[in-house]
Amino acid sequence: MKLKSVVAGQFYPDKTQELLRLFKAFEKTELKTLDHPLEALMLPHAGYVYSGSVAALGYRSVSQAPQTIVIIGPSHFLSFKGVSVFSGDAVETPLGDLKVDQQACDLLMNHDSYMADIPPAFAKEHSVEVHLPMIKHYFPQTQVVPMVMGQGMETSVRPLVAALLELRKLKPFLLVASSDLSHYPPYETAVKADHEFLEALLSGNEAKVDETDKKIMAKRYPDYYCTHCGKEPVSTLLRYAKAIGAQDARLLTYQNSGDVTGDHSRVVGYSAVAFCS
């Protein structure tokens, strides 16, 4: 069974050569050297024209191809409890199929009843899919574990963190949490709020992140809808990073859609954040 693309041709090119031209353009962004082993990344999931260079920088910062990449994204369309794990053979990309790490999928799904293969979670979802062509391009032999997280700390974050710690005993993997930052405020508001949120995130302290989220939202900025859309994936990353001692967090890059389009009236923020041990 293969996970079919649902946003190819919309969020990213569905033609191989066009996609490769984009990746070549992304490589103009200067890399930052990481002094310690990379364990996890927070990367955006908007259309490549808006956030592709940011996400690509995260993957380009990985010094050695991981055996497995576990990619967790929020559910934008389906409300459900738990975590949907795609456990088929492969995922489809315009650059060819990526193998799914079925051993890892089996371990995760056997760990907790809240973790299962829930096909409707992937039916329209882009938060995981947009990462797959990048992984295929930068790490063609790497296997993936695609997961869409439902809503709730106890039914999604708690069981997933516990399962990831068990998986870590079995094999090494890179964790990628998929999340954009502020949604739809004017440019100046996004820059201010996003950097305030990122400062909290870089502390690695989940309580500080939650407190900062509430503080920013309490300001009631016009047209400001959220500090970040991947609440469950980011909380998972923070708890997992703390548990394995990977709290050396570094901001690789930040921009928002206004930097790309020139339209500063209504923007979305993006960042690449690395967590190292």
PDB file of C-alpha atoms in Angstrom, residues 1-240:
ATOM      1  CA  MET A   1       0.000   0.000   0.000  1.00  0.00           C
ATOM      2  CA  LYS A   2       1.306   3.428  -0.975  1.00  0.00           C
ATOM      3  CA  LEU A   3       0.478   6.856   0.465  1.00  0.00           C
ATOM      4  CA  LYS A   4      -0.597   8.918  -2.538  1.00  0.00           C
ATOM      5  CA  SER A   5       0.219  12.623  -2.925  1.00  0.00           C
ATOM      6  CA  VAL A   6      -2.753  14.927  -2.383  1.00  0.00           C
ATOM      7  CA  VAL A   7      -1.121  18.382  -2.650  1.00  0.00           C
ATOM      8  CA  ALA A   8       1.473  17.819  -5.405  1.00  0.00           C
ATOM      9  CA  GLY A   9       0.988  20.557  -7.985  1.00  0.00           C
ATOM     10  CA  GLN A  10      -0.420  22.856  -5.293  1.00  0.00           C
ATOM     11  CA  PHE A  11       2.014  23.123  -2.384  1.00  0.00           C
ATOM     12  CA  TYR A  12       4.986  21.998  -4.468  1.00  0.00           C
ATOM     13  CA  PRO A  13       5.630  21.191  -8.155  1.00  0.00           C
ATOM     14  CA  ASP A  14       4.438  17.819  -9.413  1.00  0.00           C
ATOM     15  CA  LYS A  15       6.995  17.847 -12.241  1.00  0.00           C
ATOM     16  CA  THR A  16      10.442  16.429 -11.481  1.00  0.00           C
ATOM     17  CA  GLN A  17      12.566  19.035 -13.276  1.00  0.00           C
ATOM     18  CA  GLU A  18      10.586  21.947 -11.871  1.00  0.00           C
ATOM     19  CA  LEU A  19      11.003  20.543  -8.386  1.00  0.00           C
ATOM     20  CA  LEU A  20      14.739  20.055  -8.864  1.00  0.00           C
ATOM     21  CA  ARG A  21      15.100  23.661 -10.039  1.00  0.00           C
ATOM     22  CA  LEU A  22      13.461  24.803  -6.811  1.00  0.00           C
ATOM     23  CA  PHE A  23      15.829  22.716  -4.699  1.00  0.00           C
ATOM     24  CA  LYS A  24      18.788  24.219  -6.543  1.00  0.00           C
ATOM     25  CA  ALA A  25      17.480  27.701  -5.768  1.00  0.00           C
ATOM     26  CA  PHE A  26      17.054  26.770  -2.101  1.00  0.00           C
ATOM     27  CA  GLU A  27      20.745  25.891  -1.890  1.00  0.00           C
ATOM     28  CA  LYS A  28      21.662  29.563  -2.195  1.00  0.00           C
ATOM     29  CA  THR A  29      20.700  29.962   1.478  1.00  0.00           C
ATOM     30  CA  GLU A  30      23.835  29.829   3.627  1.00  0.00           C
ATOM     31  CA  LEU A  31      24.159  26.871   5.982  1.00  0.00           C
ATOM     32  CA  LYS A  32      24.967  27.206   9.665  1.00  0.00           C
ATOM     33  CA  THR A  33      27.334  24.690  11.238  1.00  0.00           C
ATOM     34  CA  LEU A  34      25.946  22.575  14.072  1.00  0.00           C
ATOM     35  CA  ASP A  35      28.579  21.656  16.648  1.00  0.00           C
ATOM     36  CA  HIS A  36      26.640  18.784  18.250  1.00  0.00           C
ATOM     37  CA  PRO A  37      24.658  15.777  16.953  1.00  0.00           C
ATOM     38  CA  LEU A  38      21.288  16.777  15.510  1.00  0.00           C
ATOM     39  CA  GLU A  39      18.364  14.940  17.093  1.00  0.00           C
ATOM     40  CA  ALA A  40      15.266  16.871  15.994  1.00  0.00           C
ATOM     41  CA  LEU A  41      14.038  19.720  13.833  1.00  0.00           C
ATOM     42  CA  MET A  42      11.028  22.009  13.796  1.00  0.00           C
ATOM     43  CA  LEU A  43      10.287  22.924  10.178  1.00  0.00           C
ATOM     44  CA  PRO A  44       7.398  24.650   8.332  1.00  0.00           C
ATOM     45  CA  HIS A  45       4.836  23.086   6.012  1.00  0.00           C
ATOM     46  CA  ALA A  46       3.535  25.855   3.756  1.00  0.00           C
ATOM     47  CA  GLY A  47       3.824  25.890  -0.028  1.00  0.00           C
ATOM     48  CA  TYR A  48       7.404  25.686  -1.258  1.00  0.00           C
ATOM     49  CA  VAL A  49       7.245  29.166  -2.785  1.00  0.00           C
ATOM     50  CA  TYR A  50       6.659  30.550   0.728  1.00  0.00           C
ATOM     51  CA  SER A  51       8.556  28.312   3.150  1.00  0.00           C
ATOM     52  CA  GLY A  52      10.462  25.816   1.024  1.00  0.00           C
ATOM     53  CA  SER A  53      13.853  27.458   1.473  1.00  0.00           C
ATOM     54  CA  VAL A  54      13.371  27.462   5.257  1.00  0.00           C
ATOM     55  CA  ALA A  55      12.440  23.779   5.436  1.00  0.00           C
ATOM     56  CA  ALA A  56      15.197  22.851   2.988  1.00  0.00           C
ATOM     57  CA  LEU A  57      17.783  24.600   5.141  1.00  0.00           C
ATOM     58  CA  GLY A  58      16.809  22.338   8.019  1.00  0.00           C
ATOM     59  CA  TYR A  59      17.346  19.190   5.970  1.00  0.00           C
ATOM     60  CA  ARG A  60      20.552  20.555   4.461  1.00  0.00           C
ATOM     61  CA  SER A  61      21.882  21.048   7.990  1.00  0.00           C
ATOM     62  CA  VAL A  62      21.810  17.290   8.599  1.00  0.00           C
ATOM     63  CA  SER A  63      25.438  16.187   8.187  1.00  0.00           C
ATOM     64  CA  GLN A  64      24.751  12.477   7.629  1.00  0.00           C
ATOM     65  CA  ALA A  65      21.723  10.813   6.065  1.00  0.00           C
ATOM     66  CA  PRO A  66      19.518   9.367   8.816  1.00  0.00           C
ATOM     67  CA  GLN A  67      18.464   5.752   8.634  1.00  0.00           C
ATOM     68  CA  THR A  68      14.926   6.838   9.481  1.00  0.00           C
ATOM     69  CA  ILE A  69      13.096  10.167   9.685  1.00  0.00           C
ATOM     70  CA  VAL A  70       9.987  10.323  11.849  1.00  0.00           C
ATOM     71  CA  ILE A  71       7.843  13.198  10.603  1.00  0.00           C
ATOM     72  CA  ILE A  72       4.928  14.394  12.737  1.00  0.00           C
ATOM     73  CA  GLY A  73       2.419  16.992  11.565  1.00  0.00           C
ATOM     74  CA  PRO A  74      -0.790  18.483  12.952  1.00  0.00           C
ATOM     75  CA  SER A  75      -4.208  17.611  11.580  1.00  0.00           C
ATOM     76  CA  HIS A  76      -5.746  20.600   9.793  1.00  0.00           C
ATOM     77  CA  PHE A  77      -8.906  18.894   8.578  1.00  0.00           C
ATOM     78  CA  LEU A  78      -9.823  15.937  10.787  1.00  0.00           C
ATOM     79  CA  SER A  79     -10.641  16.134  14.475  1.00  0.00           C
ATOM     80  CA  PHE A  80      -9.616  12.929  16.221  1.00  0.00           C
ATOM     81  CA  LYS A  81      -7.924  11.547  19.308  1.00  0.00           C
ATOM     82  CA  GLY A  82      -4.575   9.869  19.087  1.00  0.00           C
ATOM     83  CA  VAL A  83      -1.929   9.634  16.367  1.00  0.00           C
ATOM     84  CA  SER A  84      -2.372   8.289  12.844  1.00  0.00           C
ATOM     85  CA  VAL A  85       0.650   6.293  11.680  1.00  0.00           C
ATOM     86  CA  PHE A  86       0.871   5.476   7.990  1.00  0.00           C
ATOM     87  CA  SER A  87       2.082   1.884   7.946  1.00  0.00           C
ATOM     88  CA  GLY A  88       2.040   1.087   4.225  1.00  0.00           C
ATOM     89  CA  ASP A  89       5.035   0.196   2.087  1.00  0.00           C
ATOM     90  CA  ALA A  90       5.922   3.586   0.620  1.00  0.00           C
ATOM     91  CA  VAL A  91       4.959   7.221   0.100  1.00  0.00           C
ATOM     92  CA  GLU A  92       4.695   8.863  -3.300  1.00  0.00           C
ATOM     93  CA  THR A  93       6.744  11.877  -4.401  1.00  0.00           C
ATOM     94  CA  PRO A  94       7.484  13.401  -7.838  1.00  0.00           C
ATOM     95  CA  LEU A  95      11.079  12.206  -7.387  1.00  0.00           C
ATOM     96  CA  GLY A  96      10.097   8.612  -6.762  1.00  0.00           C
ATOM     97  CA  ASP A  97       8.774   6.640  -3.838  1.00  0.00           C
ATOM     98  CA  LEU A  98      10.170   6.764  -0.313  1.00  0.00           C
ATOM     99  CA  LYS A  99      10.194   3.566   1.714  1.00  0.00           C
ATOM    100  CA  VAL A 100       8.270   3.497   4.964  1.00  0.00           C
ATOM    101  CA  ASP A 101      10.083   2.068   7.998  1.00  0.00           C
ATOM    102  CA  GLN A 102       7.508  -0.609   8.787  1.00  0.00           C
ATOM    103  CA  GLN A 103       9.493  -1.971  11.732  1.00  0.00           C
ATOM    104  CA  ALA A 104       9.294   1.450  13.372  1.00  0.00           C
ATOM    105  CA  CYS A 105       5.604   1.800  12.499  1.00  0.00           C
ATOM    106  CA  ASP A 106       4.802  -1.567  14.060  1.00  0.00           C
ATOM    107  CA  LEU A 107       6.638  -0.695  17.258  1.00  0.00           C
ATOM    108  CA  LEU A 108       4.862   2.648  17.556  1.00  0.00           C
ATOM    109  CA  MET A 109       1.385   1.251  16.898  1.00  0.00           C
ATOM    110  CA  ASN A 110       1.896  -1.683  19.276  1.00  0.00           C
ATOM    111  CA  HIS A 111       2.988   0.668  22.034  1.00  0.00           C
ATOM    112  CA  ASP A 112      -0.343   2.366  22.728  1.00  0.00           C
ATOM    113  CA  SER A 113      -3.974   2.017  21.663  1.00  0.00           C
ATOM    114  CA  TYR A 114      -4.088   5.728  20.775  1.00  0.00           C
ATOM    115  CA  MET A 115      -1.628   5.096  17.938  1.00  0.00           C
ATOM    116  CA  ALA A 116      -3.094   3.472  14.833  1.00  0.00           C
ATOM    117  CA  ASP A 117      -3.311   3.659  11.051  1.00  0.00           C
ATOM    118  CA  ILE A 118      -6.193   6.111  10.487  1.00  0.00           C
ATOM    119  CA  PRO A 119      -6.381   6.734   6.704  1.00  0.00           C
ATOM    120  CA  PRO A 120      -8.792   9.732   6.836  1.00  0.00           C
ATOM    121  CA  ALA A 121      -6.119  11.694   8.730  1.00  0.00           C
ATOM    122  CA  PHE A 122      -3.962  11.718   5.574  1.00  0.00           C
ATOM    123  CA  ALA A 123      -6.798  12.176   3.051  1.00  0.00           C
ATOM    124  CA  LYS A 124      -6.371  15.972   2.679  1.00  0.00           C
ATOM    125  CA  GLU A 125      -3.433  16.699   4.959  1.00  0.00           C
ATOM    126  CA  HIS A 126      -0.387  18.662   3.755  1.00  0.00           C
ATOM    127  CA  SER A 127       1.572  19.077   7.009  1.00  0.00           C
ATOM    128  CA  VAL A 128       3.495  15.828   6.529  1.00  0.00           C
ATOM    129  CA  GLU A 129       3.338  15.434   2.755  1.00  0.00           C
ATOM    130  CA  VAL A 130       5.229  18.639   1.917  1.00  0.00           C
ATOM    131  CA  HIS A 131       8.301  17.243   3.689  1.00  0.00           C
ATOM    132  CA  LEU A 132       8.426  14.006   1.719  1.00  0.00           C
ATOM    133  CA  PRO A 133       9.846  15.324  -1.598  1.00  0.00           C
ATOM    134  CA  MET A 134      12.581  17.121   0.349  1.00  0.00           C
ATOM    135  CA  ILE A 135      13.499  13.966   2.217  1.00  0.00           C
ATOM    136  CA  LYS A 136      13.578  12.030  -1.060  1.00  0.00           C
ATOM    137  CA  HIS A 137      15.827  14.683  -2.619  1.00  0.00           C
ATOM    138  CA  TYR A 138      18.313  15.099   0.226  1.00  0.00           C
ATOM    139  CA  PHE A 139      18.252  11.535   1.609  1.00  0.00           C
ATOM    140  CA  PRO A 140      17.039   9.218  -1.166  1.00  0.00           C
ATOM    141  CA  GLN A 141      17.744   6.010   0.790  1.00  0.00           C
ATOM    142  CA  THR A 142      16.239   7.150   4.085  1.00  0.00           C
ATOM    143  CA  GLN A 143      13.069   5.494   5.333  1.00  0.00           C
ATOM    144  CA  VAL A 144      10.223   7.547   6.794  1.00  0.00           C
ATOM    145  CA  VAL A 145       7.531   7.218   9.406  1.00  0.00           C
ATOM    146  CA  PRO A 146       4.722   9.646   8.468  1.00  0.00           C
ATOM    147  CA  MET A 147       2.375  10.580  11.321  1.00  0.00           C
ATOM    148  CA  VAL A 148      -0.535  12.996  11.671  1.00  0.00           C
ATOM    149  CA  MET A 149      -1.325  13.972  15.248  1.00  0.00           C
ATOM    150  CA  GLY A 150      -4.811  14.425  16.598  1.00  0.00           C
ATOM    151  CA  GLN A 151      -5.770  16.998  19.188  1.00  0.00           C
ATOM    152  CA  GLY A 152      -4.880  16.695  22.860  1.00  0.00           C
ATOM    153  CA  MET A 153      -1.895  16.245  25.119  1.00  0.00           C
ATOM    154  CA  GLU A 154      -3.025  13.028  26.818  1.00  0.00           C
ATOM    155  CA  THR A 155      -4.267  11.223  23.721  1.00  0.00           C
ATOM    156  CA  SER A 156      -1.572  12.253  21.254  1.00  0.00           C
ATOM    157  CA  VAL A 157       1.526  13.839  22.815  1.00  0.00           C
ATOM    158  CA  ARG A 158       1.895  11.633  25.893  1.00  0.00           C
ATOM    159  CA  PRO A 159       1.665   8.256  24.112  1.00  0.00           C
ATOM    160  CA  LEU A 160       3.773   9.389  21.171  1.00  0.00           C
ATOM    161  CA  VAL A 161       6.661  10.634  23.321  1.00  0.00           C
ATOM    162  CA  ALA A 162       6.689   7.357  25.255  1.00  0.00           C
ATOM    163  CA  ALA A 163       6.644   5.378  22.004  1.00  0.00           C
ATOM    164  CA  LEU A 164       9.436   7.463  20.452  1.00  0.00           C
ATOM    165  CA  LEU A 165      11.638   6.812  23.485  1.00  0.00           C
ATOM    166  CA  GLU A 166      11.055   3.082  23.021  1.00  0.00           C
ATOM    167  CA  LEU A 167      11.864   3.379  19.301  1.00  0.00           C
ATOM    168  CA  ARG A 168      15.100   5.172  20.161  1.00  0.00           C
ATOM    169  CA  LYS A 169      16.220   2.029  22.037  1.00  0.00           C
ATOM    170  CA  LEU A 170      15.744   0.030  18.847  1.00  0.00           C
ATOM    171  CA  LYS A 171      17.302   2.338  16.248  1.00  0.00           C
ATOM    172  CA  PRO A 172      18.541   5.903  15.640  1.00  0.00           C
ATOM    173  CA  PHE A 173      16.193   8.329  13.899  1.00  0.00           C
ATOM    174  CA  LEU A 174      15.720  12.028  13.212  1.00  0.00           C
ATOM    175  CA  LEU A 175      12.499  13.567  14.526  1.00  0.00           C
ATOM    176  CA  VAL A 176      10.886  16.342  12.473  1.00  0.00           C
ATOM    177  CA  ALA A 177       8.014  18.356  13.962  1.00  0.00           C
ATOM    178  CA  SER A 178       6.011  20.208  11.320  1.00  0.00           C
ATOM    179  CA  SER A 179       4.684  23.641  12.266  1.00  0.00           C
ATOM    180  CA  ASP A 180       4.326  27.147  10.874  1.00  0.00           C
ATOM    181  CA  LEU A 181       4.351  30.155  13.196  1.00  0.00           C
ATOM    182  CA  SER A 182       1.995  33.166  13.381  1.00  0.00           C
ATOM    183  CA  HIS A 183      -0.995  33.138  11.069  1.00  0.00           C
ATOM    184  CA  TYR A 184      -2.249  36.130   9.104  1.00  0.00           C
ATOM    185  CA  PRO A 185      -1.252  39.274  11.039  1.00  0.00           C
ATOM    186  CA  PRO A 186       0.552  42.218   9.406  1.00  0.00           C
ATOM    187  CA  TYR A 187       4.287  41.782   8.822  1.00  0.00           C
ATOM    188  CA  GLU A 188       5.503  43.817  11.802  1.00  0.00           C
ATOM    189  CA  THR A 189       3.230  41.941  14.214  1.00  0.00           C
ATOM    190  CA  ALA A 190       4.406  38.574  12.900  1.00  0.00           C
ATOM    191  CA  VAL A 191       8.079  39.444  13.276  1.00  0.00           C
ATOM    192  CA  LYS A 192       7.572  40.660  16.843  1.00  0.00           C
ATOM    193  CA  ALA A 193       5.352  37.776  17.982  1.00  0.00           C
ATOM    194  CA  ASP A 194       7.325  35.087  16.189  1.00  0.00           C
ATOM    195  CA  HIS A 195      10.623  36.100  17.738  1.00  0.00           C
ATOM    196  CA  GLU A 196       9.018  36.247  21.180  1.00  0.00           C
ATOM    197  CA  PHE A 197       7.663  32.739  20.654  1.00  0.00           C
ATOM    198  CA  LEU A 198      10.972  31.453  19.238  1.00  0.00           C
ATOM    199  CA  GLU A 199      12.873  32.806  22.238  1.00  0.00           C
ATOM    200  CA  ALA A 200      10.675  30.650  24.452  1.00  0.00           C
ATOM    201  CA  LEU A 201      11.021  27.645  22.145  1.00  0.00           C
ATOM    202  CA  LEU A 202      14.806  27.888  22.149  1.00  0.00           C
ATOM    203  CA  SER A 203      14.762  27.556  25.932  1.00  0.00           C
ATOM    204  CA  GLY A 204      13.484  24.008  25.473  1.00  0.00           C
ATOM    205  CA  ASN A 205      11.053  24.621  28.322  1.00  0.00           C
ATOM    206  CA  GLU A 206       7.531  23.512  27.386  1.00  0.00           C
ATOM    207  CA  ALA A 207       5.956  25.400  30.283  1.00  0.00           C
ATOM    208  CA  LYS A 208       7.646  28.613  29.106  1.00  0.00           C
ATOM    209  CA  VAL A 209       6.430  27.977  25.556  1.00  0.00           C
ATOM    210  CA  ASP A 210       2.843  27.507  26.772  1.00  0.00           C
ATOM    211  CA  GLU A 211       3.074  30.607  28.962  1.00  0.00           C
ATOM    212  CA  THR A 212       4.455  32.672  26.070  1.00  0.00           C
ATOM    213  CA  ASP A 213       1.725  31.368  23.769  1.00  0.00           C
ATOM    214  CA  LYS A 214      -0.952  32.558  26.200  1.00  0.00           C
ATOM    215  CA  LYS A 215       0.820  35.886  26.720  1.00  0.00           C
ATOM    216  CA  ILE A 216       0.996  36.602  22.991  1.00  0.00           C
ATOM    217  CA  MET A 217      -2.602  35.551  22.352  1.00  0.00           C
ATOM    218  CA  ALA A 218      -3.774  37.745  25.251  1.00  0.00           C
ATOM    219  CA  LYS A 219      -2.490  40.808  23.377  1.00  0.00           C
ATOM    220  CA  ARG A 220      -5.265  40.268  20.806  1.00  0.00           C
ATOM    221  CA  TYR A 221      -3.288  41.451  17.821  1.00  0.00           C
ATOM    222  CA  PRO A 222      -5.581  42.238  14.860  1.00  0.00           C
ATOM    223  CA  ASP A 223      -5.934  39.270  12.467  1.00  0.00           C
ATOM    224  CA  TYR A 224      -3.651  37.151  14.647  1.00  0.00           C
ATOM    225  CA  TYR A 225      -4.918  33.577  14.921  1.00  0.00           C
ATOM    226  CA  CYS A 226      -2.149  31.525  16.552  1.00  0.00           C
ATOM    227  CA  THR A 227       1.495  31.540  17.618  1.00  0.00           C
ATOM    228  CA  HIS A 228       2.048  28.186  15.878  1.00  0.00           C
ATOM    229  CA  CYS A 229      -0.271  25.697  14.212  1.00  0.00           C
ATOM    230  CA  GLY A 230       1.578  22.518  15.212  1.00  0.00           C
ATOM    231  CA  LYS A 231       0.894  22.548  18.943  1.00  0.00           C
ATOM    232  CA  GLU A 232       0.943  18.774  19.413  1.00  0.00           C
ATOM    233  CA  PRO A 233       4.033  18.143  17.226  1.00  0.00           C
ATOM    234  CA  VAL A 234       5.967  20.945  18.935  1.00  0.00           C
ATOM    235  CA  SER A 235       5.015  19.717  22.409  1.00  0.00           C
ATOM    236  CA  THR A 236       6.095  16.217  21.382  1.00  0.00           C
ATOM    237  CA  LEU A 237       9.436  17.548  20.159  1.00  0.00           C
ATOM    238  CA  LEU A 238      10.052  19.494  23.367  1.00  0.00           C
ATOM    239  CA  ARG A 239       9.225  16.567  25.646  1.00  0.00           C
ATOM    240  CA  TYR A 240      11.246  14.133  23.566  1.00  0.00           C
TER     241      TYR A 240
END
